[in-house]
mmCIF file of C-alpha atoms in Angstrom:
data_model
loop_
_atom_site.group_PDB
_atom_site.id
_atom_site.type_symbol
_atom_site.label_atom_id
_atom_site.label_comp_id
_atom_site.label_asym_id
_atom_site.label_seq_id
_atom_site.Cartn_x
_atom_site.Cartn_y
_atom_site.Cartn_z
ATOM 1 C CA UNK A 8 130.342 141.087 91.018
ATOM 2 C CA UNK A 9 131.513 138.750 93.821
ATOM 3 C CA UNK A 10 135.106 137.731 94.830
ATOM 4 C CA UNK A 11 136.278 134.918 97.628
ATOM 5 C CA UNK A 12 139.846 134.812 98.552
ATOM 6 C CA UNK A 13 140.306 131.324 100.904
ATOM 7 C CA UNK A 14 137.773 128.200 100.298
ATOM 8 C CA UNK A 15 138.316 126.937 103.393
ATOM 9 C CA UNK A 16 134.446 126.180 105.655
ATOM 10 C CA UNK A 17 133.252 130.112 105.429
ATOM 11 C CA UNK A 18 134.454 130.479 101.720
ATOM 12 C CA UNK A 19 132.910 127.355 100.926
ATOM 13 C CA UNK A 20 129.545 128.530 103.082
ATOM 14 C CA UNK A 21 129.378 132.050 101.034
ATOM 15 C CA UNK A 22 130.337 130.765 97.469
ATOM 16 C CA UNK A 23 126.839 128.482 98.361
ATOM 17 C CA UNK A 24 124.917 131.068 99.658
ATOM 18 C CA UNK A 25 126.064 132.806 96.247
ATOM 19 C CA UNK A 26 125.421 130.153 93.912
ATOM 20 C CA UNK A 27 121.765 130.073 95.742
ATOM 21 C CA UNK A 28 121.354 134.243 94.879
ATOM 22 C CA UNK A 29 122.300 133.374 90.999
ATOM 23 C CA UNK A 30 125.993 133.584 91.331
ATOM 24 C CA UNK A 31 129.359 131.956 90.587
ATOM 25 C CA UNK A 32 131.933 134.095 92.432
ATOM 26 C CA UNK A 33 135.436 133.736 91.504
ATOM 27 C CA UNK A 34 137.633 132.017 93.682
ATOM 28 C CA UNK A 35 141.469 132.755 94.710
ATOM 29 C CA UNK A 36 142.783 129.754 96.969
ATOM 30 C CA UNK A 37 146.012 128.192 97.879
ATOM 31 C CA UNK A 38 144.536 124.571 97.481
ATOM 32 C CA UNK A 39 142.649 123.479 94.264
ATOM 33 C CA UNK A 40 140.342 120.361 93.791
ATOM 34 C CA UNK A 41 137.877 119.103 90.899
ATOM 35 C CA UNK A 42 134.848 119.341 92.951
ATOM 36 C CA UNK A 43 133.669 120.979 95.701
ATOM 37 C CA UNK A 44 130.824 120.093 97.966
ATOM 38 C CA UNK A 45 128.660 121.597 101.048
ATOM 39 C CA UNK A 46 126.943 118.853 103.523
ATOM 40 C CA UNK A 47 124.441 121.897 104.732
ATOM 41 C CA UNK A 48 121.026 119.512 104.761
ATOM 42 C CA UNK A 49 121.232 117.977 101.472
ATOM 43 C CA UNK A 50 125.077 117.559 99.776
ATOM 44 C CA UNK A 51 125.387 119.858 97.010
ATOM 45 C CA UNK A 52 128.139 120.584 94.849
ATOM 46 C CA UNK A 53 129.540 124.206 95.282
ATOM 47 C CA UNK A 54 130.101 126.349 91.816
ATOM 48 C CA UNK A 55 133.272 128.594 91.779
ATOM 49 C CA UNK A 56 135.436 129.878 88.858
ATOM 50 C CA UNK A 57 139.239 129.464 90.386
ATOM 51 C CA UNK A 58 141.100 131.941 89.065
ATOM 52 C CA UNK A 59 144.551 133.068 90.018
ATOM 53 C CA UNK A 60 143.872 136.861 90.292
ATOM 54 C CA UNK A 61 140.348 138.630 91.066
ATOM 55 C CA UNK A 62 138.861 140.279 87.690
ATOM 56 C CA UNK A 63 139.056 143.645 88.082
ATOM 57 C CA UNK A 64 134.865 143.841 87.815
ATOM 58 C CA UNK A 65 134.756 141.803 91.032
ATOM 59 C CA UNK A 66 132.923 144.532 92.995
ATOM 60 C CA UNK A 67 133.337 143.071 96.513
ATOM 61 C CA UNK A 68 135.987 140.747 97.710
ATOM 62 C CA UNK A 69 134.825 138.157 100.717
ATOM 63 C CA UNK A 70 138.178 137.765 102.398
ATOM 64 C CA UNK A 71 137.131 134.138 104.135
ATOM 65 C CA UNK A 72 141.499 133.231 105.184
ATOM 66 C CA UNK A 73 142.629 132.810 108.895
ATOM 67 C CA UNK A 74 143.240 136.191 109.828
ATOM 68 C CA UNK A 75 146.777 134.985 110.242
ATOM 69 C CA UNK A 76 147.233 134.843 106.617
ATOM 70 C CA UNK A 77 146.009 138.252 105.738
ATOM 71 C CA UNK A 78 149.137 140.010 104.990
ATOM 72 C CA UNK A 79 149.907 137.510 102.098
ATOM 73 C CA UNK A 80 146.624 138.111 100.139
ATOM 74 C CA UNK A 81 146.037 141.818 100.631
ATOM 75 C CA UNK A 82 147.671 142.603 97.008
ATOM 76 C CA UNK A 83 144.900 139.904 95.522
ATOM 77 C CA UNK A 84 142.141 142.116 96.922
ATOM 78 C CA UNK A 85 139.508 144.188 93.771
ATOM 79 C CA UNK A 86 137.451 147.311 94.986
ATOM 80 C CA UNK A 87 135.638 146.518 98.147
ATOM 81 C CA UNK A 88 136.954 144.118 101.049
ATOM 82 C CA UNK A 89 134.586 142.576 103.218
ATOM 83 C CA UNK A 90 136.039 140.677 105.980
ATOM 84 C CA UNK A 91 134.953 137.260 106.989
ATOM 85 C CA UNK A 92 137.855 136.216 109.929
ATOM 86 C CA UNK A 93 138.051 135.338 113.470
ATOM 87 C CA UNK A 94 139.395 137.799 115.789
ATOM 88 C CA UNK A 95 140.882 141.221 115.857
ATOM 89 C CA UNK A 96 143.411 142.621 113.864
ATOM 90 C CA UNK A 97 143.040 141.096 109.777
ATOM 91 C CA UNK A 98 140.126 143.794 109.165
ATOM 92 C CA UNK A 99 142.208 146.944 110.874
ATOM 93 C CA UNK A 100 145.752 145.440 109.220
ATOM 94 C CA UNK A 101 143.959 145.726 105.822
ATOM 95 C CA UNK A 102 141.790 149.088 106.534
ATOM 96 C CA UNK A 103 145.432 150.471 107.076
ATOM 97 C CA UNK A 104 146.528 149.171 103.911
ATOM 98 C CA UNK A 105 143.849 149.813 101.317
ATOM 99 C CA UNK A 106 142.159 152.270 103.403
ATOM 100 C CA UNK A 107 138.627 150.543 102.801
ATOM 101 C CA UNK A 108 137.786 147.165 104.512
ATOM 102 C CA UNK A 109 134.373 146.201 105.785
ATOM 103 C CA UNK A 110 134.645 143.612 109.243
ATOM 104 C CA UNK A 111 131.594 140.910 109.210
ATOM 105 C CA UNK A 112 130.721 138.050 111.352
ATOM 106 C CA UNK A 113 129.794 134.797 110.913
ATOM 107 C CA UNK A 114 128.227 132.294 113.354
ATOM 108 C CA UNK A 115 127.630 129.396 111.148
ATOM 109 C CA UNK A 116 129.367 126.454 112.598
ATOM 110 C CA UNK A 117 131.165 125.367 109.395
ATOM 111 C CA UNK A 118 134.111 122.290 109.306
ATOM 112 C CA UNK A 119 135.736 121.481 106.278
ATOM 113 C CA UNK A 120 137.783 118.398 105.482
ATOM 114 C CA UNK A 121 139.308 118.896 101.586
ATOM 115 C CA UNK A 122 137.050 120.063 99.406
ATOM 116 C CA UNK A 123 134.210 119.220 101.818
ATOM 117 C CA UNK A 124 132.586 121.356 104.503
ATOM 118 C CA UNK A 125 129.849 120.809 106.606
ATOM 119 C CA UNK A 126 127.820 123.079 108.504
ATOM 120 C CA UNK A 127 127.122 121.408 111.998
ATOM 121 C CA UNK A 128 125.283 124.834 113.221
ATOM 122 C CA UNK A 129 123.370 126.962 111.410
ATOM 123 C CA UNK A 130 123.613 130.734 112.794
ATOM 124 C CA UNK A 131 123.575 134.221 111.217
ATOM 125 C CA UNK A 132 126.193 136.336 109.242
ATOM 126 C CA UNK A 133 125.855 139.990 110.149
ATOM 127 C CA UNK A 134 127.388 142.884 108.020
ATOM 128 C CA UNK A 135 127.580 146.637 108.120
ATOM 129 C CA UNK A 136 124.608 148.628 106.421
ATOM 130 C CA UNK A 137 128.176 150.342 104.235
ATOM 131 C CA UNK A 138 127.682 146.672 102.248
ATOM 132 C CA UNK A 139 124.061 146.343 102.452
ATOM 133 C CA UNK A 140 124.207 145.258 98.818
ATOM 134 C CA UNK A 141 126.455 142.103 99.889
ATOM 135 C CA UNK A 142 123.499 141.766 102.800
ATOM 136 C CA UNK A 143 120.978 141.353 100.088
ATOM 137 C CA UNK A 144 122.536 138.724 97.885
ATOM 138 C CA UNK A 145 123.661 136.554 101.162
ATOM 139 C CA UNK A 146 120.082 136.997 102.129
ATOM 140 C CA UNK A 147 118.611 135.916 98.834
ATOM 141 C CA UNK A 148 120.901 133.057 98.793
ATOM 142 C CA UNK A 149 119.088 131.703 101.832
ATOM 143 C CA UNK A 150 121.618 133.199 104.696
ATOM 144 C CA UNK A 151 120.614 134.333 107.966
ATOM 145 C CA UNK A 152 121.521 138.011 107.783
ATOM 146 C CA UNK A 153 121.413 140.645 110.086
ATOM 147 C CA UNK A 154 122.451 144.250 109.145
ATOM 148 C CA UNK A 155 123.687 146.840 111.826
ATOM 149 C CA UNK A 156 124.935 150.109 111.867
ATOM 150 C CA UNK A 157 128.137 148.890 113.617
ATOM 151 C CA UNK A 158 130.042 146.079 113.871
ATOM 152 C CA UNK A 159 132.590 146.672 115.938
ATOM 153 C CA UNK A 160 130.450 145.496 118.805
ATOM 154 C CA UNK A 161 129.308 142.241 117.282
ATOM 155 C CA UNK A 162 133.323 141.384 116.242
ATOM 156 C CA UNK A 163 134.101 141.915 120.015
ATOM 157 C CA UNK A 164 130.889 139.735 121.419
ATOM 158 C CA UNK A 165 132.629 137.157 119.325
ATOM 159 C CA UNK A 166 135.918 137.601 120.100
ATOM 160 C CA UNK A 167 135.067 137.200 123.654
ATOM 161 C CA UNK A 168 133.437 134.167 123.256
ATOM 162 C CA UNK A 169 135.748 132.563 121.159
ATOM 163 C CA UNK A 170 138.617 133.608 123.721
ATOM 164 C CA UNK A 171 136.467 131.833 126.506
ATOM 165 C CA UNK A 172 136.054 128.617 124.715
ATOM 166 C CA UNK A 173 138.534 127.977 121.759
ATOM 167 C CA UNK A 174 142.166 128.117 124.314
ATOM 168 C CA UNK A 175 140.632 125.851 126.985
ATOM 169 C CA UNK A 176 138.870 123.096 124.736
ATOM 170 C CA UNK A 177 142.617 123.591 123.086
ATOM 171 C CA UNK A 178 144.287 123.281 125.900
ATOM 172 C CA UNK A 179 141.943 120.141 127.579
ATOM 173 C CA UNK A 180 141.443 118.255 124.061
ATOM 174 C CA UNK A 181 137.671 118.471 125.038
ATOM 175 C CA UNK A 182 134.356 119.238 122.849
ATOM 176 C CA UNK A 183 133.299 122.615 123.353
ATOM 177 C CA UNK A 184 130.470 120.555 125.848
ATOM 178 C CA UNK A 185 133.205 120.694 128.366
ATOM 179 C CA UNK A 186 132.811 124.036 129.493
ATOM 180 C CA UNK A 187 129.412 123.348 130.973
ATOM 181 C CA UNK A 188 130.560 120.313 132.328
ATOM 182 C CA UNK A 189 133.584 121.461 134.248
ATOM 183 C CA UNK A 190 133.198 123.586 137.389
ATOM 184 C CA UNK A 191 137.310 124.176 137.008
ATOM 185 C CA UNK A 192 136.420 124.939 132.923
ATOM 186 C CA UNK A 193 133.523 126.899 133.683
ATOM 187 C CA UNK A 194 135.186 128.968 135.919
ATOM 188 C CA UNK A 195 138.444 129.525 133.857
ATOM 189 C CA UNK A 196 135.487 131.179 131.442
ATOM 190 C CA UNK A 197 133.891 133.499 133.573
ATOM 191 C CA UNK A 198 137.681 134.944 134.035
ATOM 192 C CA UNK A 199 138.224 134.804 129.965
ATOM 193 C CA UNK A 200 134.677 136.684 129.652
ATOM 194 C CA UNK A 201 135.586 139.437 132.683
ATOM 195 C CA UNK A 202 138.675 140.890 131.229
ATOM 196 C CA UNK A 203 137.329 141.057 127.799
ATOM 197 C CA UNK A 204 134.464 143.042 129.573
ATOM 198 C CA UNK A 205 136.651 145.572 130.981
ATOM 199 C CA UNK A 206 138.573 145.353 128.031
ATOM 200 C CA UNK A 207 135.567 146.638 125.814
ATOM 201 C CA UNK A 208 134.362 148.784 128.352
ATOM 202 C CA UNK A 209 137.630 150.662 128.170
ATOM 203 C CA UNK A 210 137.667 151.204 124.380
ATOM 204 C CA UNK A 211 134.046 152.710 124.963
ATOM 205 C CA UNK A 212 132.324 149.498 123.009
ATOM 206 C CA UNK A 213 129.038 148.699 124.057
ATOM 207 C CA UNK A 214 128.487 145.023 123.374
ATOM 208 C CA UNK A 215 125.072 144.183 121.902
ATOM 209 C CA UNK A 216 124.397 141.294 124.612
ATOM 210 C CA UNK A 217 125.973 139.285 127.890
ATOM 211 C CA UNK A 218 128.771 138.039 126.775
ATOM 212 C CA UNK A 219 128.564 134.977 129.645
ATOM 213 C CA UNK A 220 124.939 133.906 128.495
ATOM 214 C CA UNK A 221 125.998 133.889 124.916
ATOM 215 C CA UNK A 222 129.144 131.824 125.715
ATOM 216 C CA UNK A 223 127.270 129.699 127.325
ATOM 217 C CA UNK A 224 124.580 129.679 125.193
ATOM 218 C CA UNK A 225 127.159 128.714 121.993
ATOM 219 C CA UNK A 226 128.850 126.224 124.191
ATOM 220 C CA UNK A 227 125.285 124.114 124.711
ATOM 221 C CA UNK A 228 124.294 124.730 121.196
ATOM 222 C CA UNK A 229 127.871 123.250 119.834
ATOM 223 C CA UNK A 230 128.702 120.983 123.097
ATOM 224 C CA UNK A 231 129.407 117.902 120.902
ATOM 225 C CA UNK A 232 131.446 119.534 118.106
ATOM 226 C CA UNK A 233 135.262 120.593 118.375
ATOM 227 C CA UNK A 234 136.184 124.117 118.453
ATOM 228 C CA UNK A 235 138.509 125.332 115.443
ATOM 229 C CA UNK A 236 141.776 125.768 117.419
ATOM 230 C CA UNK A 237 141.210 122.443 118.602
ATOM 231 C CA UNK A 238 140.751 121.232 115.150
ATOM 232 C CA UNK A 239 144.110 123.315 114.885
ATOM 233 C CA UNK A 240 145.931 121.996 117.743
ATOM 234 C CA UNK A 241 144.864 118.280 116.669
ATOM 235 C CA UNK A 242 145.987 118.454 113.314
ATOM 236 C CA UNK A 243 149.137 120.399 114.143
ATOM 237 C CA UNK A 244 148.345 123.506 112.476
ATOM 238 C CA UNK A 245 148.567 127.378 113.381
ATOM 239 C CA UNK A 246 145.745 128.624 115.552
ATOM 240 C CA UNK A 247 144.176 132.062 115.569
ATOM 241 C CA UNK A 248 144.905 132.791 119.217
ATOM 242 C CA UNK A 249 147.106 135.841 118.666
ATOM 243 C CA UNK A 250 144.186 137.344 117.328
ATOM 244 C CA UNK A 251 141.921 136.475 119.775
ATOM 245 C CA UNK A 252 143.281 136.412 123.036
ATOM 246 C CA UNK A 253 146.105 137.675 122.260
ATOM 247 C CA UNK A 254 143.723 140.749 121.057
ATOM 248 C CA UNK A 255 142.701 140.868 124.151
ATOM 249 C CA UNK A 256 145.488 141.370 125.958
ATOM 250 C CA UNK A 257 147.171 143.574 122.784
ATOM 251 C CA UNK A 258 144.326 145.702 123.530
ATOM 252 C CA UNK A 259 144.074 145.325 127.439
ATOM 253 C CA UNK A 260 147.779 146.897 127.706
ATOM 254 C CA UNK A 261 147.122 149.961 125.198
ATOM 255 C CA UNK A 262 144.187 151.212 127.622
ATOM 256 C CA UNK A 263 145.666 150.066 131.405
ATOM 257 C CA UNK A 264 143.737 146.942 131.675
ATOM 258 C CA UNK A 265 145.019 143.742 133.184
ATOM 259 C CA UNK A 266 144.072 140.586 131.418
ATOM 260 C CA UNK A 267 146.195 137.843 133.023
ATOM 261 C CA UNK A 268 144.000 135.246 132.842
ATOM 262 C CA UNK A 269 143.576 135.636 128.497
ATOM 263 C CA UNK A 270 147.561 136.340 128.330
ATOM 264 C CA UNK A 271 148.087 132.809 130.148
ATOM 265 C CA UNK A 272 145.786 130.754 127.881
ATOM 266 C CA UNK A 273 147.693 132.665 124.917
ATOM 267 C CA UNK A 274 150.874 131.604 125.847
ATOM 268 C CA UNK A 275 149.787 128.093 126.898
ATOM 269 C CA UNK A 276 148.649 127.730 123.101
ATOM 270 C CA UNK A 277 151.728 129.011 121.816
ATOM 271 C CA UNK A 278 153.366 126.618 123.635
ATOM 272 C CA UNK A 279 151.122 123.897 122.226
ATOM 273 C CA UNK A 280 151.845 125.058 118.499
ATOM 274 C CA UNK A 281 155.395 125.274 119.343
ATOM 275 C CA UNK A 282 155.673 121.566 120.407
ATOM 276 C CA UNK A 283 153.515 120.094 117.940
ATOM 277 C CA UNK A 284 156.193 120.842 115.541
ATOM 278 C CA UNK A 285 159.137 118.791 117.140
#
């Protein structure tokens, strides 16, 4: 029934939740090892049939890539996509594609290292009542789950608070921890958190909490660990920031609304991917 293209920490974090609900999903993924293995309490070894296409039974595909990567795996996608990514812009690139996708969100903090991931936070995944069936199986597998009638508003909460602390621990090679810490940080964030506000208030989304307290709020809760685009940064990979403040300011100029602070953290990670390549 259940399909996971990527097995990088979410992947991982689902196929377990899956394997908990009576379930070995198959698994399409770039990078193959002998074993894999959750640190999530107790270390447990992760079940997953790797396959090189999806059955055509799969009934729902967890798409769990960097949302940069999305274009390369929408032709490995069976039936129903539900959408596991940071950001804005993998869900609606493959809704325009296939003309089905299903956006979820994860706040699990999840780091992997090979075929190892650890979660270092537990939070919730929340999903669309369209794949309530998905909600059931994640839930029986001993996830958090939360099922809403839209999720448009949750992606954005997260965006927002992703674009307020991701770019500047980035930037400052600082634990997430740094943002309460820094009067200069801090208020870099409450500029991050305004313009996504009037961004979202533009589009007509009503977000389903305060943006600020929840940034802050994640920021205390994960002050010690180090937020994925620094993990990106550090290890000289690709970041997600076009789709996150980048989205931002994407959608800032399509409705009239001015988002300079986001657009320079976007370009100062750019820069920082560009260079780590020379």
């Amino acid at each position: 029934m259940f399909g996971i293209i990527g097995l990088g920490g979410v992947g991982i974090l689902l196929a377990h939740f899956l394997n908990n609900a009576g379930y070995v999903p198959y698994v399409v993924t770039r990078t193959h090892y002998g074993r894999y293995v959750i640190k999530f309490g107790e270390e447990r070894e992760v079940r997953v049939r790797l396959v090189d296409k999806l059955p055509s039974d799969v009934k729902y595909t967890l798409i769990a890539v960097k949302a940069y990567d999305t274009e390369s795996i929408i032709d490995k996608v069976v039936n129903i996509p539900v959408i596991f990514q940071n950001g804005i812009g993998g869900v609606e690139l493959i809704r325009k594609r296939l003309g089905v996708g299903y956006g979820a969100v994860i706040t699990y903090g999840v780091t992997r290292s090979g075929s190892v991931a650890e979660v270092r936070g537990v939070g919730e995944v929340i999903l669309p009542s369209s794949v309530g069936e998905v909600a059931d199986v994640l839930r029986a597998g001993g996830a958090n789950v939360r099922v809403v009638d839209d999720i448009e508003p949750y992606r954005w909460l997260k965006v927002i608070v992703n674009a307020a602390i991701n770019p500047i621990t980035a930037i400052l090679r600082a634990r997430n921890g740094v943002i309460l810490e820094d009067p200069n940080a801090r208020a870099l964030v409450e500029a991050v958190v305004r313009e996504g506000v009037d961004v979202v208030n533009r589009l007509g989304i009503r977000l389903p909490s305060d943006p600020l307290v929840e940034t802050l709020r994640v920021a205390e809760a994960t002050r010690d660990n180090q937020s994925s685009m620094l993990q990106d940064v550090l290890n000289r990979r690709r970041t997600e920031v076009d789709y996150i403040n980048g989205a931002i300011v994407t959608r800032g100029r399509e409705v009239g609304v001015s988002t300079p602070v986001n657009y320079v953290l976007w370009l100062l990670v750019k820069s920082l991917e560009v260079n780590a390549y020379k």
